Amino acid sequence: MLHLVPDAESLRFHQLLTIGELQGGEVSVDDLITKAEGVLDAFEGSIDAIVGYWDFPVSTLVPILSERYGTRSTSLESVVKCEHKYWSRLEQRKVTDRHPRFGMVDMESGNPVPPDGVTFPMWLKPALAYSSELAFGVADLEEFRAAVEEIRAGIGRVGRPFEDILARLELPPEMEGVGGQVCLAEEAIAGVQVAVEGYVDRGEVTVYGVLDSINYPDSSSFLRHQYPSMLPEPVLRGLRDVTERVIGQIGMDAATFSVEYFYDPQQDEINLLEVNPRHSQSHAEMFQYVDGVPNHHSMIALALGRDPALPYRAGTYAMAAKWYYRWFADGAVHDVPTPEDIARVEREIPGVRIDMVPTEGQRLSESPGQDSYSYEVAHIFTGGDSEKDLREKFDRCVAALDLAFDETRPGGRGEKNA
């Protein structure tokens, strides 16, 4: 996808850190910075851009390294205002009431209770986590306390290194003593989940796409993201308005973003779920299918000081989707197709791309970054002329993969260098 951005032939991409270094075990921010600086200092060419499209620690490393090496980026403070879920809610509250009631959970209490004013059902989540890791929907006090115990046991893996980032900032009074190992409780919100993507360039906020997110029936796990959104234009205008105000308040610049919402059509109500200080690499193929250019273009163009605008509806297909083929029980996966098998399916079904998650014989629970309720087996991208077309292509891909599962127990819940 990176090599499909405009003028890609004038760019050279260099990997700075590996997935294992970034997400394996407990992260050490200082160690990652030292490794990255070692690679950059040893590089003999010019360093024209430092970019990334992942959450912590990548999102925070980009502004730290950009400041040292003189490349274009948003500020570290603006990134942390997005990444720290509690601080983000405080900033959102200053410019909009389109968010759920929220509060911090007392993790030190032997008998923890919900924060004042926050009622069941609710979600518990760490202030910082990978994907939906350690996020739990709870309906009563018993489930609340069980979730607190699980979060308490795992919160340090990301929370402790995040405190090293907080120490680099001058925090406002409302964030004094909060730290990185805090748990947030938020009232559950209902409706259609929507993602708003855009960028900020020289202080001007631009929304370039709105995508719908559809869950599996009776589940909080994504079935697919779909672009463009099917919501009516008045709702899209409301989403853009809230997004522009929140991103402006956070103070991002020279950066992409993705803001997630719930829209309740019965109440005609928008609720902001979270703000991400980066675009979603998960959506790149969809923008490529529909607009003709992956959304990576805006990230790279901003970092290089170029025009970050995306073309509009210049792609091959009217609609596109990213499907999450999931399994809702743990076990080993067998008959995983080879790269040659996948290439054959992609040739036989126009407008599809398949990324397998587990390897042959791997236990699903050993795949990193899973949510609390299911396991991702494959990501399937489809482009088509209608929702029916998208679904038929997905169903054909699932049938063609023909995976086998050995279930053993229920699942848990001028070159430029970039």
mmCIF file of N, CA, C and O in Angstrom, residues 126-221:
data_model
loop_
_atom_site.group_PDB
_atom_site.id
_atom_site.type_symbol
_atom_site.label_atom_id
_atom_site.label_comp_id
_atom_site.label_asym_id
_atom_site.label_seq_id
_atom_site.Cartn_x
_atom_site.Cartn_y
_atom_site.Cartn_z
ATOM 1 N N PRO A 126 -8.283 0.350 30.255
ATOM 2 C CA PRO A 126 -7.129 1.116 30.726
ATOM 3 C C PRO A 126 -7.029 2.449 29.998
ATOM 4 O O PRO A 126 -7.580 2.610 28.893
ATOM 5 N N ALA A 127 -6.331 3.402 30.595
ATOM 6 C CA ALA A 127 -6.117 4.686 29.924
ATOM 7 C C ALA A 127 -5.365 4.487 28.627
ATOM 8 O O ALA A 127 -5.479 5.292 27.703
ATOM 9 N N LEU A 128 -4.597 3.402 28.544
ATOM 10 C CA LEU A 128 -3.846 3.107 27.330
ATOM 11 C C LEU A 128 -3.768 1.603 27.161
ATOM 12 O O LEU A 128 -3.517 0.877 28.110
ATOM 13 N N ALA A 129 -4.022 1.127 25.934
ATOM 14 C CA ALA A 129 -3.922 -0.299 25.640
ATOM 15 C C ALA A 129 -3.774 -0.482 24.147
ATOM 16 O O ALA A 129 -4.062 0.420 23.356
ATOM 17 N N TYR A 130 -3.294 -1.668 23.733
ATOM 18 C CA TYR A 130 -3.245 -2.016 22.317
ATOM 19 C C TYR A 130 -4.621 -2.473 21.862
ATOM 20 O O TYR A 130 -5.244 -3.339 22.496
ATOM 21 N N SER A 131 -5.105 -1.915 20.756
ATOM 22 C CA SER A 131 -6.381 -2.320 20.173
ATOM 23 C C SER A 131 -7.436 -2.322 21.273
ATOM 24 O O SER A 131 -7.603 -1.340 21.985
ATOM 25 N N SER A 132 -8.201 -3.427 21.413
ATOM 26 C CA SER A 132 -9.226 -3.513 22.458
ATOM 27 C C SER A 132 -8.775 -4.399 23.612
ATOM 28 O O SER A 132 -9.595 -4.933 24.364
ATOM 29 N N GLU A 133 -7.466 -4.535 23.767
ATOM 30 C CA GLU A 133 -6.914 -5.362 24.836
ATOM 31 C C GLU A 133 -7.339 -4.808 26.192
ATOM 32 O O GLU A 133 -7.262 -3.614 26.443
ATOM 33 N N LEU A 134 -7.813 -5.705 27.071
ATOM 34 C CA LEU A 134 -8.231 -5.360 28.432
ATOM 35 C C LEU A 134 -9.408 -4.395 28.471
ATOM 36 O O LEU A 134 -9.581 -3.650 29.445
ATOM 37 N N ALA A 135 -10.244 -4.404 27.445
ATOM 38 C CA ALA A 135 -11.482 -3.625 27.462
ATOM 39 C C ALA A 135 -12.641 -4.587 27.720
ATOM 40 O O ALA A 135 -12.776 -5.598 27.038
ATOM 41 N N PHE A 136 -13.486 -4.278 28.712
ATOM 42 C CA PHE A 136 -14.545 -5.194 29.118
ATOM 43 C C PHE A 136 -15.873 -4.459 29.247
ATOM 44 O O PHE A 136 -15.954 -3.415 29.913
ATOM 45 N N GLY A 137 -16.907 -5.018 28.645
ATOM 46 C CA GLY A 137 -18.259 -4.541 28.875
ATOM 47 C C GLY A 137 -18.818 -5.228 30.109
ATOM 48 O O GLY A 137 -18.750 -6.451 30.225
ATOM 49 N N VAL A 138 -19.357 -4.457 31.046
ATOM 50 C CA VAL A 138 -19.859 -5.031 32.300
ATOM 51 C C VAL A 138 -21.281 -4.529 32.560
ATOM 52 O O VAL A 138 -21.610 -3.380 32.282
ATOM 53 N N ALA A 139 -22.109 -5.432 33.113
ATOM 54 C CA ALA A 139 -23.525 -5.126 33.310
ATOM 55 C C ALA A 139 -23.908 -4.987 34.775
ATOM 56 O O ALA A 139 -24.993 -4.494 35.083
ATOM 57 N N ASP A 140 -23.032 -5.432 35.693
ATOM 58 C CA ASP A 140 -23.363 -5.346 37.109
ATOM 59 C C ASP A 140 -22.073 -5.294 37.927
ATOM 60 O O ASP A 140 -20.966 -5.369 37.384
ATOM 61 N N LEU A 141 -22.228 -5.182 39.238
ATOM 62 C CA LEU A 141 -21.069 -5.002 40.108
ATOM 63 C C LEU A 141 -20.163 -6.225 40.106
ATOM 64 O O LEU A 141 -18.931 -6.092 40.174
ATOM 65 N N GLU A 142 -20.738 -7.415 40.008
ATOM 66 C CA GLU A 142 -19.909 -8.628 39.990
ATOM 67 C C GLU A 142 -19.000 -8.629 38.756
ATOM 68 O O GLU A 142 -17.796 -8.906 38.863
ATOM 69 N N GLU A 143 -19.557 -8.347 37.591
ATOM 70 C CA GLU A 143 -18.750 -8.291 36.375
ATOM 71 C C GLU A 143 -17.752 -7.138 36.444
ATOM 72 O O GLU A 143 -16.620 -7.254 35.960
ATOM 73 N N PHE A 144 -18.165 -6.030 37.029
ATOM 74 C CA PHE A 144 -17.283 -4.873 37.194
ATOM 75 C C PHE A 144 -16.024 -5.268 37.958
ATOM 76 O O PHE A 144 -14.897 -4.990 37.532
ATOM 77 N N ARG A 145 -16.185 -5.944 39.090
ATOM 78 C CA ARG A 145 -15.031 -6.281 39.928
ATOM 79 C C ARG A 145 -14.165 -7.356 39.287
ATOM 80 O O ARG A 145 -12.936 -7.333 39.429
ATOM 81 N N ALA A 146 -14.773 -8.282 38.551
ATOM 82 C CA ALA A 146 -13.982 -9.286 37.836
ATOM 83 C C ALA A 146 -13.132 -8.624 36.761
ATOM 84 O O ALA A 146 -11.960 -8.972 36.566
ATOM 85 N N ALA A 147 -13.701 -7.635 36.053
ATOM 86 C CA ALA A 147 -12.959 -6.920 35.018
ATOM 87 C C ALA A 147 -11.828 -6.099 35.626
ATOM 88 O O ALA A 147 -10.717 -6.037 35.072
ATOM 89 N N VAL A 148 -12.091 -5.465 36.768
ATOM 90 C CA VAL A 148 -11.053 -4.680 37.442
ATOM 91 C C VAL A 148 -9.862 -5.572 37.783
ATOM 92 O O VAL A 148 -8.697 -5.181 37.627
ATOM 93 N N GLU A 149 -10.134 -6.801 38.244
ATOM 94 C CA GLU A 149 -9.048 -7.718 38.581
ATOM 95 C C GLU A 149 -8.195 -8.045 37.369
ATOM 96 O O GLU A 149 -6.959 -8.077 37.439
ATOM 97 N N GLU A 150 -8.834 -8.308 36.225
ATOM 98 C CA GLU A 150 -8.072 -8.614 35.010
ATOM 99 C C GLU A 150 -7.268 -7.413 34.545
ATOM 100 O O GLU A 150 -6.111 -7.541 34.132
ATOM 101 N N ILE A 151 -7.872 -6.239 34.596
ATOM 102 C CA ILE A 151 -7.163 -5.028 34.173
ATOM 103 C C ILE A 151 -6.003 -4.746 35.113
ATOM 104 O O ILE A 151 -4.893 -4.398 34.684
ATOM 105 N N ARG A 152 -6.241 -4.925 36.408
ATOM 106 C CA ARG A 152 -5.199 -4.694 37.408
ATOM 107 C C ARG A 152 -3.978 -5.566 37.127
ATOM 108 O O ARG A 152 -2.835 -5.126 37.257
ATOM 109 N N ALA A 153 -4.210 -6.802 36.708
ATOM 110 C CA ALA A 153 -3.112 -7.741 36.465
ATOM 111 C C ALA A 153 -2.324 -7.403 35.202
ATOM 112 O O ALA A 153 -1.129 -7.696 35.121
ATOM 113 N N GLY A 154 -2.963 -6.782 34.211
ATOM 114 C CA GLY A 154 -2.284 -6.566 32.931
ATOM 115 C C GLY A 154 -1.995 -5.141 32.556
ATOM 116 O O GLY A 154 -1.339 -4.884 31.543
ATOM 117 N N ILE A 155 -2.441 -4.182 33.383
ATOM 118 C CA ILE A 155 -2.359 -2.783 32.987
ATOM 119 C C ILE A 155 -0.927 -2.267 32.892
ATOM 120 O O ILE A 155 -0.615 -1.360 32.131
ATOM 121 N N GLY A 156 -0.007 -2.869 33.649
ATOM 122 C CA GLY A 156 1.359 -2.361 33.695
ATOM 123 C C GLY A 156 2.136 -2.549 32.407
ATOM 124 O O GLY A 156 3.080 -1.796 32.147
ATOM 125 N N ARG A 157 1.762 -3.528 31.589
ATOM 126 C CA ARG A 157 2.545 -3.816 30.374
ATOM 127 C C ARG A 157 2.673 -2.582 29.481
ATOM 128 O O ARG A 157 3.735 -2.322 28.923
ATOM 129 N N VAL A 158 1.605 -1.846 29.346
ATOM 130 C CA VAL A 158 1.654 -0.624 28.554
ATOM 131 C C VAL A 158 1.636 0.610 29.447
ATOM 132 O O VAL A 158 2.237 1.630 29.127
ATOM 133 N N GLY A 159 0.965 0.517 30.595
ATOM 134 C CA GLY A 159 0.825 1.676 31.472
ATOM 135 C C GLY A 159 2.134 2.175 32.041
ATOM 136 O O GLY A 159 2.381 3.383 32.113
ATOM 137 N N ARG A 160 3.016 1.250 32.474
ATOM 138 C CA ARG A 160 4.291 1.685 33.054
ATOM 139 C C ARG A 160 5.162 2.434 32.045
ATOM 140 O O ARG A 160 5.649 3.524 32.343
ATOM 141 N N PRO A 161 5.375 1.900 30.833
ATOM 142 C CA PRO A 161 6.175 2.662 29.882
ATOM 143 C C PRO A 161 5.515 3.974 29.453
ATOM 144 O O PRO A 161 6.203 4.942 29.120
ATOM 145 N N PHE A 162 4.184 4.024 29.483
ATOM 146 C CA PHE A 162 3.512 5.265 29.110
ATOM 147 C C PHE A 162 3.803 6.371 30.127
ATOM 148 O O PHE A 162 3.798 7.555 29.787
ATOM 149 N N GLU A 163 4.073 5.981 31.363
ATOM 150 C CA GLU A 163 4.407 6.991 32.370
ATOM 151 C C GLU A 163 5.734 7.682 32.038
ATOM 152 O O GLU A 163 5.942 8.840 32.401
ATOM 153 N N ASP A 164 6.636 6.985 31.339
ATOM 154 C CA ASP A 164 7.875 7.626 30.893
ATOM 155 C C ASP A 164 7.573 8.750 29.898
ATOM 156 O O ASP A 164 8.273 9.768 29.858
ATOM 157 N N ILE A 165 6.539 8.548 29.086
ATOM 158 C CA ILE A 165 6.135 9.585 28.130
ATOM 159 C C ILE A 165 5.502 10.763 28.864
ATOM 160 O O ILE A 165 5.796 11.928 28.579
ATOM 161 N N LEU A 166 4.613 10.470 29.813
ATOM 162 C CA LEU A 166 3.975 11.545 30.580
ATOM 163 C C LEU A 166 5.010 12.416 31.293
ATOM 164 O O LEU A 166 4.829 13.624 31.433
ATOM 165 N N ALA A 167 6.098 11.793 31.728
ATOM 166 C CA ALA A 167 7.144 12.534 32.446
ATOM 167 C C ALA A 167 7.836 13.563 31.562
ATOM 168 O O ALA A 167 8.487 14.486 32.068
ATOM 169 N N ARG A 168 7.716 13.432 30.245
ATOM 170 C CA ARG A 168 8.334 14.378 29.322
ATOM 171 C C ARG A 168 7.495 15.647 29.131
ATOM 172 O O ARG A 168 7.940 16.589 28.478
ATOM 173 N N LEU A 169 6.271 15.646 29.674
ATOM 174 C CA LEU A 169 5.341 16.744 29.421
ATOM 175 C C LEU A 169 5.090 17.563 30.678
ATOM 176 O O LEU A 169 5.201 17.064 31.801
ATOM 177 N N GLU A 170 4.705 18.822 30.474
ATOM 178 C CA GLU A 170 4.230 19.660 31.575
ATOM 179 C C GLU A 170 2.721 19.481 31.635
ATOM 180 O O GLU A 170 1.981 20.000 30.793
ATOM 181 N N LEU A 171 2.245 18.722 32.604
ATOM 182 C CA LEU A 171 0.841 18.328 32.655
ATOM 183 C C LEU A 171 -0.017 19.420 33.281
ATOM 184 O O LEU A 171 0.429 20.132 34.191
ATOM 185 N N PRO A 172 -1.257 19.557 32.828
ATOM 186 C CA PRO A 172 -2.176 20.529 33.430
ATOM 187 C C PRO A 172 -2.605 20.059 34.814
ATOM 188 O O PRO A 172 -2.463 18.867 35.152
ATOM 189 N N PRO A 173 -3.166 20.939 35.635
ATOM 190 C CA PRO A 173 -3.554 20.556 37.002
ATOM 191 C C PRO A 173 -4.478 19.350 37.057
ATOM 192 O O PRO A 173 -4.356 18.503 37.948
ATOM 193 N N GLU A 174 -5.415 19.231 36.086
ATOM 194 C CA GLU A 174 -6.361 18.125 36.141
ATOM 195 C C GLU A 174 -5.718 16.770 35.864
ATOM 196 O O GLU A 174 -6.322 15.720 36.103
ATOM 197 N N MET A 175 -4.466 16.775 35.370
ATOM 198 C CA MET A 175 -3.768 15.518 35.106
ATOM 199 C C MET A 175 -2.665 15.225 36.119
ATOM 200 O O MET A 175 -2.015 14.192 36.040
ATOM 201 N N GLU A 176 -2.468 16.104 37.076
ATOM 202 C CA GLU A 176 -1.439 15.882 38.090
ATOM 203 C C GLU A 176 -1.776 14.631 38.911
ATOM 204 O O GLU A 176 -2.876 14.489 39.440
ATOM 205 N N GLY A 177 -0.819 13.721 38.987
ATOM 206 C CA GLY A 177 -0.988 12.515 39.781
ATOM 207 C C GLY A 177 -1.829 11.433 39.149
ATOM 208 O O GLY A 177 -2.020 10.368 39.759
ATOM 209 N N VAL A 178 -2.328 11.635 37.936
ATOM 210 C CA VAL A 178 -3.171 10.626 37.291
ATOM 211 C C VAL A 178 -2.333 9.445 36.816
ATOM 212 O O VAL A 178 -2.649 8.286 37.054
ATOM 213 N N GLY A 179 -1.231 9.721 36.118
ATOM 214 C CA GLY A 179 -0.324 8.674 35.669
ATOM 215 C C GLY A 179 -0.860 7.876 34.495
ATOM 216 O O GLY A 179 -1.899 8.195 33.895
ATOM 217 N N GLY A 180 -0.129 6.804 34.155
ATOM 218 C CA GLY A 180 -0.479 5.998 32.995
ATOM 219 C C GLY A 180 -1.195 4.706 33.325
ATOM 220 O O GLY A 180 -1.754 4.058 32.444
ATOM 221 N N GLN A 181 -1.182 4.302 34.619
ATOM 222 C CA GLN A 181 -1.814 3.037 35.006
ATOM 223 C C GLN A 181 -3.167 3.297 35.668
ATOM 224 O O GLN A 181 -3.387 2.981 36.833
ATOM 225 N N VAL A 182 -4.053 3.920 34.906
ATOM 226 C CA VAL A 182 -5.379 4.218 35.417
ATOM 227 C C VAL A 182 -6.416 3.518 34.552
ATOM 228 O O VAL A 182 -6.188 3.234 33.374
ATOM 229 N N CYS A 183 -7.557 3.256 35.160
ATOM 230 C CA CYS A 183 -8.653 2.570 34.477
ATOM 231 C C CYS A 183 -9.833 3.524 34.358
ATOM 232 O O CYS A 183 -10.193 4.216 35.316
ATOM 233 N N LEU A 184 -10.424 3.538 33.199
ATOM 234 C CA LEU A 184 -11.533 4.435 32.899
ATOM 235 C C LEU A 184 -12.824 3.629 32.831
ATOM 236 O O LEU A 184 -12.855 2.527 32.274
ATOM 237 N N ALA A 185 -13.878 4.168 33.416
ATOM 238 C CA ALA A 185 -15.218 3.599 33.269
ATOM 239 C C ALA A 185 -16.058 4.562 32.455
ATOM 240 O O ALA A 185 -16.056 5.769 32.718
ATOM 241 N N GLU A 186 -16.746 4.016 31.448
ATOM 242 C CA GLU A 186 -17.594 4.846 30.594
ATOM 243 C C GLU A 186 -18.932 4.163 30.394
ATOM 244 O O GLU A 186 -18.979 2.942 30.164
ATOM 245 N N GLU A 187 -20.004 4.925 30.479
ATOM 246 C CA GLU A 187 -21.309 4.348 30.220
ATOM 247 C C GLU A 187 -21.379 3.812 28.795
ATOM 248 O O GLU A 187 -20.865 4.427 27.869
ATOM 249 N N ALA A 188 -22.000 2.648 28.647
ATOM 250 C CA ALA A 188 -22.133 2.043 27.323
ATOM 251 C C ALA A 188 -22.993 2.927 26.431
ATOM 252 O O ALA A 188 -23.976 3.521 26.882
ATOM 253 N N ILE A 189 -22.592 3.042 25.185
ATOM 254 C CA ILE A 189 -23.353 3.813 24.209
ATOM 255 C C ILE A 189 -23.737 2.884 23.069
ATOM 256 O O ILE A 189 -23.043 1.910 22.774
ATOM 257 N N ALA A 190 -24.856 3.189 22.446
ATOM 258 C CA ALA A 190 -25.409 2.280 21.450
ATOM 259 C C ALA A 190 -25.506 2.962 20.099
ATOM 260 O O ALA A 190 -25.387 4.183 19.981
ATOM 261 N N GLY A 191 -25.713 2.140 19.080
ATOM 262 C CA GLY A 191 -25.932 2.669 17.749
ATOM 263 C C GLY A 191 -24.975 2.093 16.733
ATOM 264 O O GLY A 191 -24.360 1.045 16.929
ATOM 265 N N VAL A 192 -24.838 2.813 15.645
ATOM 266 C CA VAL A 192 -23.955 2.439 14.544
ATOM 267 C C VAL A 192 -22.572 3.021 14.815
ATOM 268 O O VAL A 192 -22.443 4.212 15.113
ATOM 269 N N GLN A 193 -21.535 2.194 14.723
ATOM 270 C CA GLN A 193 -20.195 2.706 14.960
ATOM 271 C C GLN A 193 -19.631 3.282 13.665
ATOM 272 O O GLN A 193 -19.784 2.700 12.588
ATOM 273 N N VAL A 194 -18.991 4.440 13.787
ATOM 274 C CA VAL A 194 -18.510 5.187 12.630
ATOM 275 C C VAL A 194 -17.105 5.690 12.912
ATOM 276 O O VAL A 194 -16.785 6.080 14.039
ATOM 277 N N ALA A 195 -16.251 5.694 11.883
ATOM 278 C CA ALA A 195 -14.902 6.255 11.992
ATOM 279 C C ALA A 195 -14.786 7.444 11.039
ATOM 280 O O ALA A 195 -15.180 7.351 9.872
ATOM 281 N N VAL A 196 -14.254 8.539 11.547
ATOM 282 C CA VAL A 196 -14.036 9.742 10.751
ATOM 283 C C VAL A 196 -12.530 9.935 10.601
ATOM 284 O O VAL A 196 -11.826 10.089 11.592
ATOM 285 N N GLU A 197 -12.041 9.922 9.378
ATOM 286 C CA GLU A 197 -10.602 10.094 9.126
ATOM 287 C C GLU A 197 -10.321 11.448 8.502
ATOM 288 O O GLU A 197 -11.126 11.979 7.728
ATOM 289 N N GLY A 198 -9.154 11.995 8.837
ATOM 290 C CA GLY A 198 -8.768 13.272 8.259
ATOM 291 C C GLY A 198 -7.351 13.640 8.626
ATOM 292 O O GLY A 198 -6.580 12.806 9.106
ATOM 293 N N TYR A 199 -7.034 14.912 8.418
ATOM 294 C CA TYR A 199 -5.696 15.413 8.753
ATOM 295 C C TYR A 199 -5.778 16.879 9.119
ATOM 296 O O TYR A 199 -6.790 17.560 8.865
ATOM 297 N N VAL A 200 -4.716 17.345 9.764
ATOM 298 C CA VAL A 200 -4.569 18.767 10.084
ATOM 299 C C VAL A 200 -3.302 19.256 9.398
ATOM 300 O O VAL A 200 -2.240 18.661 9.538
ATOM 301 N N ASP A 201 -3.441 20.332 8.640
ATOM 302 C CA ASP A 201 -2.296 20.916 7.939
ATOM 303 C C ASP A 201 -2.295 22.424 8.141
ATOM 304 O O ASP A 201 -3.237 23.106 7.749
ATOM 305 N N ARG A 202 -1.262 22.911 8.842
ATOM 306 C CA ARG A 202 -1.141 24.334 9.145
ATOM 307 C C ARG A 202 -2.387 24.872 9.844
ATOM 308 O O ARG A 202 -2.896 25.941 9.531
ATOM 309 N N GLY A 203 -2.876 24.075 10.782
ATOM 310 C CA GLY A 203 -3.994 24.473 11.614
ATOM 311 C C GLY A 203 -5.367 24.224 11.030
ATOM 312 O O GLY A 203 -6.372 24.408 11.729
ATOM 313 N N GLU A 204 -5.459 23.805 9.780
ATOM 314 C CA GLU A 204 -6.761 23.574 9.152
ATOM 315 C C GLU A 204 -7.103 22.086 9.197
ATOM 316 O O GLU A 204 -6.340 21.244 8.708
ATOM 317 N N VAL A 205 -8.265 21.768 9.767
ATOM 318 C CA VAL A 205 -8.715 20.382 9.891
ATOM 319 C C VAL A 205 -9.497 19.986 8.644
ATOM 320 O O VAL A 205 -10.432 20.678 8.236
ATOM 321 N N THR A 206 -9.124 18.872 8.031
ATOM 322 C CA THR A 206 -9.819 18.345 6.850
ATOM 323 C C THR A 206 -10.269 16.913 7.122
ATOM 324 O O THR A 206 -9.459 16.072 7.508
ATOM 325 N N VAL A 207 -11.556 16.647 6.938
ATOM 326 C CA VAL A 207 -12.087 15.284 6.997
ATOM 327 C C VAL A 207 -12.143 14.747 5.580
ATOM 328 O O VAL A 207 -12.781 15.340 4.709
ATOM 329 N N TYR A 208 -11.474 13.625 5.305
ATOM 330 C CA TYR A 208 -11.462 13.093 3.940
ATOM 331 C C TYR A 208 -12.274 11.806 3.781
ATOM 332 O O TYR A 208 -12.443 11.314 2.668
ATOM 333 N N GLY A 209 -12.780 11.248 4.881
ATOM 334 C CA GLY A 209 -13.567 10.025 4.740
ATOM 335 C C GLY A 209 -14.305 9.655 6.010
ATOM 336 O O GLY A 209 -13.817 9.901 7.119
ATOM 337 N N VAL A 210 -15.493 9.076 5.843
ATOM 338 C CA VAL A 210 -16.269 8.551 6.963
ATOM 339 C C VAL A 210 -16.609 7.093 6.638
ATOM 340 O O VAL A 210 -17.087 6.790 5.538
ATOM 341 N N LEU A 211 -16.353 6.192 7.585
ATOM 342 C CA LEU A 211 -16.541 4.759 7.370
ATOM 343 C C LEU A 211 -17.484 4.190 8.419
ATOM 344 O O LEU A 211 -17.456 4.600 9.582
ATOM 345 N N ASP A 212 -18.312 3.236 8.017
ATOM 346 C CA ASP A 212 -19.178 2.528 8.954
ATOM 347 C C ASP A 212 -18.459 1.299 9.486
ATOM 348 O O ASP A 212 -17.710 0.645 8.756
ATOM 349 N N SER A 213 -18.692 0.970 10.751
ATOM 350 C CA SER A 213 -18.152 -0.243 11.362
ATOM 351 C C SER A 213 -19.313 -1.097 11.828
ATOM 352 O O SER A 213 -20.132 -0.637 12.628
ATOM 353 N N ILE A 214 -19.380 -2.311 11.328
ATOM 354 C CA ILE A 214 -20.488 -3.217 11.638
ATOM 355 C C ILE A 214 -19.960 -4.385 12.456
ATOM 356 O O ILE A 214 -18.969 -5.019 12.081
ATOM 357 N N ASN A 215 -20.618 -4.667 13.598
ATOM 358 C CA ASN A 215 -20.192 -5.748 14.477
ATOM 359 C C ASN A 215 -20.860 -7.072 14.109
ATOM 360 O O ASN A 215 -21.899 -7.094 13.443
ATOM 361 N N TYR A 216 -20.261 -8.165 14.573
ATOM 362 C CA TYR A 216 -20.939 -9.448 14.529
ATOM 363 C C TYR A 216 -22.231 -9.339 15.348
ATOM 364 O O TYR A 216 -22.277 -8.579 16.329
ATOM 365 N N PRO A 217 -23.290 -10.061 14.987
ATOM 366 C CA PRO A 217 -24.542 -10.000 15.755
ATOM 367 C C PRO A 217 -24.317 -10.321 17.229
ATOM 368 O O PRO A 217 -23.592 -11.258 17.564
ATOM 369 N N ASP A 218 -24.923 -9.506 18.091
ATOM 370 C CA ASP A 218 -24.842 -9.707 19.544
ATOM 371 C C ASP A 218 -23.400 -9.784 20.037
ATOM 372 O O ASP A 218 -23.064 -10.569 20.926
ATOM 373 N N SER A 219 -22.540 -8.962 19.463
ATOM 374 C CA SER A 219 -21.125 -8.971 19.831
ATOM 375 C C SER A 219 -20.571 -7.557 19.722
ATOM 376 O O SER A 219 -21.087 -6.727 18.971
ATOM 377 N N SER A 220 -19.500 -7.297 20.482
ATOM 378 C CA SER A 220 -18.802 -6.010 20.375
ATOM 379 C C SER A 220 -17.614 -6.102 19.424
ATOM 380 O O SER A 220 -16.861 -5.148 19.275
ATOM 381 N N SER A 221 -17.430 -7.252 18.771
ATOM 382 C CA SER A 221 -16.288 -7.470 17.878
ATOM 383 C C SER A 221 -16.663 -7.086 16.445
ATOM 384 O O SER A 221 -17.739 -7.435 15.949
#
